[in-house]
PDB file of C-alpha atoms in Angstrom:
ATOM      1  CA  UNK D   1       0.000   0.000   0.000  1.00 43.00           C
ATOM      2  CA  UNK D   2       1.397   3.543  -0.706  1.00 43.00           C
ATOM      3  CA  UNK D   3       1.007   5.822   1.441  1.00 48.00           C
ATOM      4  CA  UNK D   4       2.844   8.801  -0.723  1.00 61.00           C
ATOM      5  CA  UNK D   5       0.731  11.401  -2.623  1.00 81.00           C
ATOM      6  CA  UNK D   6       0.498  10.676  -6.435  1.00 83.00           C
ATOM      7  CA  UNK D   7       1.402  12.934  -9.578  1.00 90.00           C
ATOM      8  CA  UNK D   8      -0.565  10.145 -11.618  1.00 95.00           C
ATOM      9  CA  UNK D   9      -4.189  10.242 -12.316  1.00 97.00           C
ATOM     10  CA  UNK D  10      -6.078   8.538  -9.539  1.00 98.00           C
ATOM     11  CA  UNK D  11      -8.577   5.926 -10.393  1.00 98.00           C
ATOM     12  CA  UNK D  12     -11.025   4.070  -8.377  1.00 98.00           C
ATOM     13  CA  UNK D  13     -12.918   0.946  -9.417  1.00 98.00           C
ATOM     14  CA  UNK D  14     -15.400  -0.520  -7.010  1.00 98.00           C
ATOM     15  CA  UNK D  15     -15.649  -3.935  -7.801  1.00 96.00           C
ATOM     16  CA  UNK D  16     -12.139  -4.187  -9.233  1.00 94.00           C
ATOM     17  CA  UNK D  17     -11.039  -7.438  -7.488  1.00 87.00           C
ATOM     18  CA  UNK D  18     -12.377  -9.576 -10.561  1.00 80.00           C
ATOM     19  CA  UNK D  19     -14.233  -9.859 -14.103  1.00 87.00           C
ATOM     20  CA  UNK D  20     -14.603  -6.633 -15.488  1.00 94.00           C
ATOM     21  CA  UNK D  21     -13.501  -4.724 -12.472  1.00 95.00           C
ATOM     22  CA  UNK D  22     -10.070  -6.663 -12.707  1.00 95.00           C
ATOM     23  CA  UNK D  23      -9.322  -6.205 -16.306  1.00 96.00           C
ATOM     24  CA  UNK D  24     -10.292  -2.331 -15.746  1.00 97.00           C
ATOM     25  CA  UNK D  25      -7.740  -1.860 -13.329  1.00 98.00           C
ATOM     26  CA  UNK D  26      -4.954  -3.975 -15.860  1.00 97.00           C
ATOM     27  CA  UNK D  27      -6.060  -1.335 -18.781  1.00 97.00           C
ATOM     28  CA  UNK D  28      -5.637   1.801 -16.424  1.00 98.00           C
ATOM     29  CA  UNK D  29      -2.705   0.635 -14.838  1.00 98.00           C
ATOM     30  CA  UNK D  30      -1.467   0.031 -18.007  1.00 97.00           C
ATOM     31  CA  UNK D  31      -2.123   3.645 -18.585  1.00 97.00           C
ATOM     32  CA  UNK D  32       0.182   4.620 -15.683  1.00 97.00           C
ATOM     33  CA  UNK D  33      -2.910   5.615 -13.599  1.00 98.00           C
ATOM     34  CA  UNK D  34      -2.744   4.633  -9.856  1.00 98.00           C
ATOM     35  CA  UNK D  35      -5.568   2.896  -8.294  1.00 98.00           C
ATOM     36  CA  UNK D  36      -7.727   1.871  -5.411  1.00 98.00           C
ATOM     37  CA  UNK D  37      -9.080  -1.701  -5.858  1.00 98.00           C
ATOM     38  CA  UNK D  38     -12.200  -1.954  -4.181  1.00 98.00           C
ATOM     39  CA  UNK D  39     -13.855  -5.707  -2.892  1.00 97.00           C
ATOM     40  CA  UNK D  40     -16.928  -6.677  -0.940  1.00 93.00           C
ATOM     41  CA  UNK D  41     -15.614 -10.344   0.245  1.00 88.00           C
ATOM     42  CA  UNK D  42     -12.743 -10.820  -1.159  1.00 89.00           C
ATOM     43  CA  UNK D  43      -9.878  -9.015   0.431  1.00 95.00           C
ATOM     44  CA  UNK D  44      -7.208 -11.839  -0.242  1.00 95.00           C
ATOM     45  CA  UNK D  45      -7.952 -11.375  -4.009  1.00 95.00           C
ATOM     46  CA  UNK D  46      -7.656  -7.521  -3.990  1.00 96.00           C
ATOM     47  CA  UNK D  47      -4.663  -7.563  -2.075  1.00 97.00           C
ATOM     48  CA  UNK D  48      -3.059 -10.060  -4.295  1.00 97.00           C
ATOM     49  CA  UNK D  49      -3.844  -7.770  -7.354  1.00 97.00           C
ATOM     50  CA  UNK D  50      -2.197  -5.020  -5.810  1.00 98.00           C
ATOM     51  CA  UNK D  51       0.729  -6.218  -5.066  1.00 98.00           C
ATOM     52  CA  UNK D  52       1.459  -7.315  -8.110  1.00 97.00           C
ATOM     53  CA  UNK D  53       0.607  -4.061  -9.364  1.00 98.00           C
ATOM     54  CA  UNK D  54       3.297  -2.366  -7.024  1.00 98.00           C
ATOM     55  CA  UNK D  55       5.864  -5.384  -7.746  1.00 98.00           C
ATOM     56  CA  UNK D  56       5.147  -4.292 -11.292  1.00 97.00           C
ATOM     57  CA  UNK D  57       5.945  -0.731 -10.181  1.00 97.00           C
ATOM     58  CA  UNK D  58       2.640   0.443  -9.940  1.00 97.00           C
ATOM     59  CA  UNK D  59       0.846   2.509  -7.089  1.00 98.00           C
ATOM     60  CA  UNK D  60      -2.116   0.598  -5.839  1.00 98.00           C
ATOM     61  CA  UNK D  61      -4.343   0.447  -2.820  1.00 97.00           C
ATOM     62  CA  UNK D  62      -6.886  -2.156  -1.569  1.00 98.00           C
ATOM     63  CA  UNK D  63     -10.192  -0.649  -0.299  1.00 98.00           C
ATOM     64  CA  UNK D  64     -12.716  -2.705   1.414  1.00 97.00           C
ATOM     65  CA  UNK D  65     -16.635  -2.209   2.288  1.00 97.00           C
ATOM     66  CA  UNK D  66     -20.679  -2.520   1.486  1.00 97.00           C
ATOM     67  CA  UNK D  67     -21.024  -0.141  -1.674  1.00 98.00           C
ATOM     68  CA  UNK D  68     -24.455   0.752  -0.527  1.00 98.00           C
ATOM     69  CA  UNK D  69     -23.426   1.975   2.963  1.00 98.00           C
ATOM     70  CA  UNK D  70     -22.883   5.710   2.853  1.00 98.00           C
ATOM     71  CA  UNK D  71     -20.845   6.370   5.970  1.00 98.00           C
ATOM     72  CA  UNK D  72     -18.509   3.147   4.668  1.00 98.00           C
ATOM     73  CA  UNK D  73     -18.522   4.824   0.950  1.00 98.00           C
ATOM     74  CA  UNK D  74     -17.405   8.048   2.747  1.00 98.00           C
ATOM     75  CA  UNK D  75     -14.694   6.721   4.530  1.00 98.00           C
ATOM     76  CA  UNK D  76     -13.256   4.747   1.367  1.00 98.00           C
ATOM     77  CA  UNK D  77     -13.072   7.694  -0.582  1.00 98.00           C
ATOM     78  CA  UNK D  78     -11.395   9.897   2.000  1.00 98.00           C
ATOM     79  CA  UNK D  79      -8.874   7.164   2.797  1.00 98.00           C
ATOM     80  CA  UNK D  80      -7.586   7.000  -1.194  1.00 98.00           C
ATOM     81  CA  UNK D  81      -8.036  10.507  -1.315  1.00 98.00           C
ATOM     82  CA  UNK D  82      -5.624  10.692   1.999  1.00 98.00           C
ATOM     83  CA  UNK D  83      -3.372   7.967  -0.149  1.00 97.00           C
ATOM     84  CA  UNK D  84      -3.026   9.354  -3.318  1.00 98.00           C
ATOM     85  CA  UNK D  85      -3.947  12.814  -2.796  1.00 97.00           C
ATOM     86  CA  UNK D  86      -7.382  13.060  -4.818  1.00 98.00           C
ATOM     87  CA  UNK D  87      -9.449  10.684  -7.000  1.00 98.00           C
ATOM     88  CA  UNK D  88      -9.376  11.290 -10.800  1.00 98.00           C
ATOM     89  CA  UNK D  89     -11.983   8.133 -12.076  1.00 98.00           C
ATOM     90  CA  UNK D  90     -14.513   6.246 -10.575  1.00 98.00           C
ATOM     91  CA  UNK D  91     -15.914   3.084 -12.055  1.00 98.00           C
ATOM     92  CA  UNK D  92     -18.587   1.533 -10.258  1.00 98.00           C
ATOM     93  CA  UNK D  93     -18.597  -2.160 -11.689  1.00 96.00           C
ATOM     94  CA  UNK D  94     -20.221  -3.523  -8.203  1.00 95.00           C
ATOM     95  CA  UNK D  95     -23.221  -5.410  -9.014  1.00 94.00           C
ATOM     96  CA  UNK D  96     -25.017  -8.831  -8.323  1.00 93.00           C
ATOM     97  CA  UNK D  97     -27.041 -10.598 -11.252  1.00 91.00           C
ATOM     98  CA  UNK D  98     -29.940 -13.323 -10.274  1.00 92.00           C
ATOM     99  CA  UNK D  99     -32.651 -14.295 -12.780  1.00 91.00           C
ATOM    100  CA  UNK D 100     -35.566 -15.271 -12.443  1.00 95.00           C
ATOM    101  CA  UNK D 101     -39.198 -15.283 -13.702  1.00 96.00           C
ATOM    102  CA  UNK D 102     -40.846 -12.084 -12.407  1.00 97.00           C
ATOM    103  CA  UNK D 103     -43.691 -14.543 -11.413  1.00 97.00           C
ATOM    104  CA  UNK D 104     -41.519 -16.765  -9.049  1.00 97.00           C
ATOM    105  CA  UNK D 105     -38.720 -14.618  -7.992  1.00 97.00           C
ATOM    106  CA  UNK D 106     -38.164 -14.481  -4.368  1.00 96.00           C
ATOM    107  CA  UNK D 107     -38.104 -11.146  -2.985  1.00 97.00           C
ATOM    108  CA  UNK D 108     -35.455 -10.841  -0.842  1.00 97.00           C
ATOM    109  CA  UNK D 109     -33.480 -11.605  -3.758  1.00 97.00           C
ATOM    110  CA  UNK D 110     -34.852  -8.543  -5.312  1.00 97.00           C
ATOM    111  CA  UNK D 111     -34.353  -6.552  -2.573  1.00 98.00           C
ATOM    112  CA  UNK D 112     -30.784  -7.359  -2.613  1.00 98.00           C
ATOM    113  CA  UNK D 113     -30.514  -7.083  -6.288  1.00 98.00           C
ATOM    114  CA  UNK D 114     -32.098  -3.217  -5.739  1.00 98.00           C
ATOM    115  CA  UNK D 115     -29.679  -3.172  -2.634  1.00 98.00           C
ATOM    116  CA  UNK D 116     -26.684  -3.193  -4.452  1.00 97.00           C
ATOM    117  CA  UNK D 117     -27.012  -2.191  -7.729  1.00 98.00           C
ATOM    118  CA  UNK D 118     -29.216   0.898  -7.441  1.00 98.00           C
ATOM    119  CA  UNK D 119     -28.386   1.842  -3.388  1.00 98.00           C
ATOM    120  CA  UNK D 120     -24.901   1.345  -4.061  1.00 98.00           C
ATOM    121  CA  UNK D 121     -25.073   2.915  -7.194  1.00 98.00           C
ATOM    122  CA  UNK D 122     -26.701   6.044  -6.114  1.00 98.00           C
ATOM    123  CA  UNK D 123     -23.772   6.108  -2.724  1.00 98.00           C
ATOM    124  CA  UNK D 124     -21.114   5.963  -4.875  1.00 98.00           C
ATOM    125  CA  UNK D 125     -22.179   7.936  -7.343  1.00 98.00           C
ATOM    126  CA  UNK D 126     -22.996  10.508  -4.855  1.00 98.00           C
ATOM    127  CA  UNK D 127     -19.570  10.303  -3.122  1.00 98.00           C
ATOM    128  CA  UNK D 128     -18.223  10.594  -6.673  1.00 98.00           C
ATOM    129  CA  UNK D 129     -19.837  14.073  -7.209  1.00 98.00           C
ATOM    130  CA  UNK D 130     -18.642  15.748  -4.128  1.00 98.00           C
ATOM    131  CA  UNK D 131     -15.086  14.221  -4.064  1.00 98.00           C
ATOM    132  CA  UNK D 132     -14.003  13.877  -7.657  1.00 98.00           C
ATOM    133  CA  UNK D 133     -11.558  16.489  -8.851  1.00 98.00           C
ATOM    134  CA  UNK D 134     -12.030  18.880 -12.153  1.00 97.00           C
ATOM    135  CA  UNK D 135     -11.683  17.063 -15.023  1.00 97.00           C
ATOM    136  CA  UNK D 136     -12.752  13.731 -13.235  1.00 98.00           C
ATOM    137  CA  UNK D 137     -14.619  11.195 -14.744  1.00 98.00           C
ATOM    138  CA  UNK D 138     -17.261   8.474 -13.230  1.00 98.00           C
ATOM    139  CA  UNK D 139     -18.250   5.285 -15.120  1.00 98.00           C
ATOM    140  CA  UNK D 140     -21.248   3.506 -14.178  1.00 98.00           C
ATOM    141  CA  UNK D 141     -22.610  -0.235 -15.261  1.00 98.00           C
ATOM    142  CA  UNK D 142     -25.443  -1.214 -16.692  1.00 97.00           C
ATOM    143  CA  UNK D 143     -26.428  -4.151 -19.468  1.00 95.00           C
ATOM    144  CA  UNK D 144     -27.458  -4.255 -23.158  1.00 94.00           C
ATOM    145  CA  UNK D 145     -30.475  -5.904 -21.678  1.00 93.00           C
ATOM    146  CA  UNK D 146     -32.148  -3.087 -20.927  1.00 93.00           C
ATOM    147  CA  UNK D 147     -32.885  -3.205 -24.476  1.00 92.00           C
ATOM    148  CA  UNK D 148     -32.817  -6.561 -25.462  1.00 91.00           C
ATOM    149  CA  UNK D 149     -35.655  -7.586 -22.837  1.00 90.00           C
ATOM    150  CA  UNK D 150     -34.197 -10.789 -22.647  1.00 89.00           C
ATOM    151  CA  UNK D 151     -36.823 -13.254 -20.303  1.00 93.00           C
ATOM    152  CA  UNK D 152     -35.972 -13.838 -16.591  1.00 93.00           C
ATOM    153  CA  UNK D 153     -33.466 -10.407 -16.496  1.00 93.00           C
ATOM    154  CA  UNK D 154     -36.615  -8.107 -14.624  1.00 96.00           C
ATOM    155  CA  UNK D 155     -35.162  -7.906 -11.197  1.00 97.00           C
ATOM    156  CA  UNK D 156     -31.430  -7.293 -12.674  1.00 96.00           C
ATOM    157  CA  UNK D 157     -33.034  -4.903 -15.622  1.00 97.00           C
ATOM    158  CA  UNK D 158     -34.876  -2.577 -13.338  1.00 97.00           C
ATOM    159  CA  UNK D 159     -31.760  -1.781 -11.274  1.00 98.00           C
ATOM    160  CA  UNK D 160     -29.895  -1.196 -14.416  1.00 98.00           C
ATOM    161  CA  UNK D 161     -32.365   0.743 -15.703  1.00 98.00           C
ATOM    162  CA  UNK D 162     -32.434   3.030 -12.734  1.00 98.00           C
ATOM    163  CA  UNK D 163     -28.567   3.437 -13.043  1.00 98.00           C
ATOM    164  CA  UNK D 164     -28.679   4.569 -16.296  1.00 98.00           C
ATOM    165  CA  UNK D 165     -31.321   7.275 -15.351  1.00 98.00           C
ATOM    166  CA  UNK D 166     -29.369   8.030 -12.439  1.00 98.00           C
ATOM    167  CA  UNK D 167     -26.523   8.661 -14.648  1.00 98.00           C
ATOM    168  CA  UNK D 168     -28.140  11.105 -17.685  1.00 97.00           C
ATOM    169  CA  UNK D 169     -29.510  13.328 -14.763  1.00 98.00           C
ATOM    170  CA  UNK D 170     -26.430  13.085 -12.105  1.00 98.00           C
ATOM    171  CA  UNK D 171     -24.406  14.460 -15.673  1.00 98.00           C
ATOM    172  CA  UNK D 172     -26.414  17.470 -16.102  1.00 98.00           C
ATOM    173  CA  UNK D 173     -26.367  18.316 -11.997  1.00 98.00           C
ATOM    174  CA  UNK D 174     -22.830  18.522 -12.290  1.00 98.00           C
ATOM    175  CA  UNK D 175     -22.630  21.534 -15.185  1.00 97.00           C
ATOM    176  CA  UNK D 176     -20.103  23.878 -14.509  1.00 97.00           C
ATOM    177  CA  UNK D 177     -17.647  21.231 -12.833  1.00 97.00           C
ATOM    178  CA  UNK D 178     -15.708  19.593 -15.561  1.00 97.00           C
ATOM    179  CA  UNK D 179     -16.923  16.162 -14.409  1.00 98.00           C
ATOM    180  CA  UNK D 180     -18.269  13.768 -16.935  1.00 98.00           C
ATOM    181  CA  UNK D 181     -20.553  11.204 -15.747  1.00 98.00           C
ATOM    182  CA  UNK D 182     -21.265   8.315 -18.118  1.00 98.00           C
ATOM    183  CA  UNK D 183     -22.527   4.695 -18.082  1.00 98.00           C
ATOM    184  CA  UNK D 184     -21.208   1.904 -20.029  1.00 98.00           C
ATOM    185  CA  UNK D 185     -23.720  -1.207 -20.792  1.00 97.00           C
ATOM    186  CA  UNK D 186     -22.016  -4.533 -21.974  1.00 94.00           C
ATOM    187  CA  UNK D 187     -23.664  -7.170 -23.795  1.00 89.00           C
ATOM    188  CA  UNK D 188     -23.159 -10.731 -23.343  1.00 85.00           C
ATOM    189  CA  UNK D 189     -19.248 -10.692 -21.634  1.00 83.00           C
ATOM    190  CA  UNK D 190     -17.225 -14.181 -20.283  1.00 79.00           C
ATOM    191  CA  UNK D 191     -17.069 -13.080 -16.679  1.00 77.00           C
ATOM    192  CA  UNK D 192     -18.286 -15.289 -13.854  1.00 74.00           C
ATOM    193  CA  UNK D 193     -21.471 -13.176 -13.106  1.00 69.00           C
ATOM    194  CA  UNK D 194     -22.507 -13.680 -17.070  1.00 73.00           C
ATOM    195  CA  UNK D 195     -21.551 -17.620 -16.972  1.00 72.00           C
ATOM    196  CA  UNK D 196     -23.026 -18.308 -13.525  1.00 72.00           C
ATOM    197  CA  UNK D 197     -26.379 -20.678 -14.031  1.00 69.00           C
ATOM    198  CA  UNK D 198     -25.890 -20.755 -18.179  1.00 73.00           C
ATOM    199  CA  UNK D 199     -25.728 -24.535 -19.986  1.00 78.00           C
ATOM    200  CA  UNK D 200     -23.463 -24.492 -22.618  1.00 83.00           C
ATOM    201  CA  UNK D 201     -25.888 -24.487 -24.864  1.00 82.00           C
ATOM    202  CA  UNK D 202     -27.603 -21.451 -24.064  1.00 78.00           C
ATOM    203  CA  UNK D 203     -23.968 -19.564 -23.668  1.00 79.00           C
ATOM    204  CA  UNK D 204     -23.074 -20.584 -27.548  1.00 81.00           C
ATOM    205  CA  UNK D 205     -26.496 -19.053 -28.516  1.00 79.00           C
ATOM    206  CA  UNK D 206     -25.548 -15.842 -26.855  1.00 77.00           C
ATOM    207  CA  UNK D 207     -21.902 -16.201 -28.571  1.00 77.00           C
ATOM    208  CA  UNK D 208     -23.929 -16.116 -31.812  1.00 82.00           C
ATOM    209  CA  UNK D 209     -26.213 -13.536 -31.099  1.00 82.00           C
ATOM    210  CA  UNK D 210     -23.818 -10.492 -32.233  1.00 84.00           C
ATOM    211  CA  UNK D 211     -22.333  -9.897 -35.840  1.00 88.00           C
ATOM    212  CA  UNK D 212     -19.226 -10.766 -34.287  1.00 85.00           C
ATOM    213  CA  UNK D 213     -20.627 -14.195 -33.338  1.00 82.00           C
ATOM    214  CA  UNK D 214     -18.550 -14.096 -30.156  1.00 87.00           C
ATOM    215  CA  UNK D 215     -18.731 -13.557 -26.486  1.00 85.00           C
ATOM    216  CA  UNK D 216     -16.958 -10.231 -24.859  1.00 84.00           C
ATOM    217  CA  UNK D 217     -14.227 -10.516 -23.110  1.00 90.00           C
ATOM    218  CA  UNK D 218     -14.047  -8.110 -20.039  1.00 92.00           C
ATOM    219  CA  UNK D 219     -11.035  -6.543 -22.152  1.00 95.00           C
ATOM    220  CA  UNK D 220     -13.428  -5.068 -24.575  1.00 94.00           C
ATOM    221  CA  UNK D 221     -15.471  -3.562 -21.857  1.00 95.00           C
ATOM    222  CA  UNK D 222     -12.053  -1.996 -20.298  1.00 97.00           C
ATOM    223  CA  UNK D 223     -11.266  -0.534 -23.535  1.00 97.00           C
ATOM    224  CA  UNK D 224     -14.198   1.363 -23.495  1.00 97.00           C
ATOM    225  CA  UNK D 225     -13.894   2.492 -19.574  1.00 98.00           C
ATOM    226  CA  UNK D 226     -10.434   3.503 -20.058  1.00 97.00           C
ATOM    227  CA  UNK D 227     -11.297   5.735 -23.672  1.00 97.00           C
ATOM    228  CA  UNK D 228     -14.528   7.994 -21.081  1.00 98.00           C
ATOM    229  CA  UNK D 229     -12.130   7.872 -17.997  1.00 97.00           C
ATOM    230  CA  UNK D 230      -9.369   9.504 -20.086  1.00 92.00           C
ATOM    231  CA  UNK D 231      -9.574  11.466 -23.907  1.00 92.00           C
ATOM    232  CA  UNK D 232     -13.087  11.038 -23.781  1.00 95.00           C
ATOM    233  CA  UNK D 233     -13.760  14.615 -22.668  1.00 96.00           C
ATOM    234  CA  UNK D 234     -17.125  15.296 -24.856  1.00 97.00           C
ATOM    235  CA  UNK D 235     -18.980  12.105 -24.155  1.00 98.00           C
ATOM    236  CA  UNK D 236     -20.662  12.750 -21.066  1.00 98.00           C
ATOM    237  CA  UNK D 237     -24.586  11.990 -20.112  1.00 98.00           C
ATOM    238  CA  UNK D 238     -24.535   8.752 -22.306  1.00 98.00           C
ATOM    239  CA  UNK D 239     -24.817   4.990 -22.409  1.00 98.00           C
ATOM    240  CA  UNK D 240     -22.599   3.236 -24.183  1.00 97.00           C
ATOM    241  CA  UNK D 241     -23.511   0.361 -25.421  1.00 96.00           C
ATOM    242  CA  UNK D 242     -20.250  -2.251 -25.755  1.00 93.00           C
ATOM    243  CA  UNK D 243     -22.019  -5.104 -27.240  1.00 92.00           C
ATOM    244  CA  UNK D 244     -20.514  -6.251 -30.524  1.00 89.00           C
ATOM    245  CA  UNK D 245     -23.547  -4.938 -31.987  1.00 87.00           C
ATOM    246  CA  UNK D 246     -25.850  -7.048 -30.679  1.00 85.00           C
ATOM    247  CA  UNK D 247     -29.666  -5.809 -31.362  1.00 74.00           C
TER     248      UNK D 247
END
């Protein structure tokens, strides 16, 4: 862990222990950035990541806690901020998936859905606002579902669909701040969340389903983060939709 004040650009990713999250932090670090590595659980995993990352001769920080606990959130930031001197980026890639029928999904796992993915959404989001500096940038997730309407995605589609309505209005708040606020929506992507519960067959139908006629990789999605959290200084208040063109 550093604990010396950074001349780099300052990313956080929440989330950023594995799938997406992990290969976002590879593509930024890559881009001498230095970053905070957020996890929920998995502290051994973050802290592995990092110090690889300073082995590597990185700057890198592991940051633990509940993305949808606002005095936790505020502490986080302030302790990279303390770290590093300011935050630059945040990418919120946090989120839980479970599908279901709308007709037989258990509640409580659509309160926890909502929990995490909108809650935590709007905390960090909000943290983001009052503690980025000028010229920062903060990447939210959603999913190409939103517009695909794929069956058994309601509980996981209505918190995306609040975060990208969160996102278009938390943009135009922040006028007059040099802060762009975007949100990137992947389509079908090989991370554990998207294989979790798929047969094979139904996971070489959604490898078809784009022109490519391929899954994503979470380095396509980190392309994409890395291109708004950088030289992407006149895309702000959009979803992007990094999906191989999948309709």
């Amino acid at each position: 862990m550093t604990k010396n004040k950074s001349d780099k650009r300052v990313a956080l990713v929440l989330g950023g222990s594995g799938g997406i999250g992990k290969s976002v932090i590879d593509k930024l670090v890559e881009q001498d950035y230095a970053v905070a590595v957020h996890y929920s659980a998995n502290k051994g995993k973050a802290e592995l990541l990092v110090d690889e990352i300073i082995n590597n001769g990185g700057e890198a920080l592991a940051v633990g806690g509940d993305v949808a606990d606002e005095v936790t959130m505020s502490q986080l930031f302030d302790n990279v901020i303390s770290a590093f001197g300011g935050i630059d980026v945040v990418v919120n890639t946090a989120g839980i998936m479970k599908l279901s029928p709308l007709s037989t999904l258990n509640l409580s796992d659509f309160d926890q859905i909502q929990r995490i993915n909108v809650r935590g959404t709007f905390v960090v989001s909000q943290q983001a606002a009052l503690k980025l500096r000028k010229g920062g940038s903060l990447i939210n997730f959603s999913t190409s579902v939103t517009r695909t309407s794929f069956p058994n995605y309601s509980a996981y589609v209505a918190s995306k669909a609040a975060v990208e309505s969160l996102t278009l209005i938390l943009a135009r708040e922040l006028r007059g701040k040099d802060i762009t606020v975007n949100t990137v929506a992947p389509g079908p992507t090989a991370t554990p969340l998207f294989l979790s519960g798929k047969d094979e067959a139904t996971i070489t139908h959604l490898s078809q389903a784009t022109p490519l006629e391929r899954l994503g990789n979470p380095e396509d999605i980190a392309e994409t983060v890395a291109f708004l959290a950088g030289p992407a200084r006149w895309v702000n208040g959009q979803i992007i939709f990094t999906n191989g063109g999948l309709a």
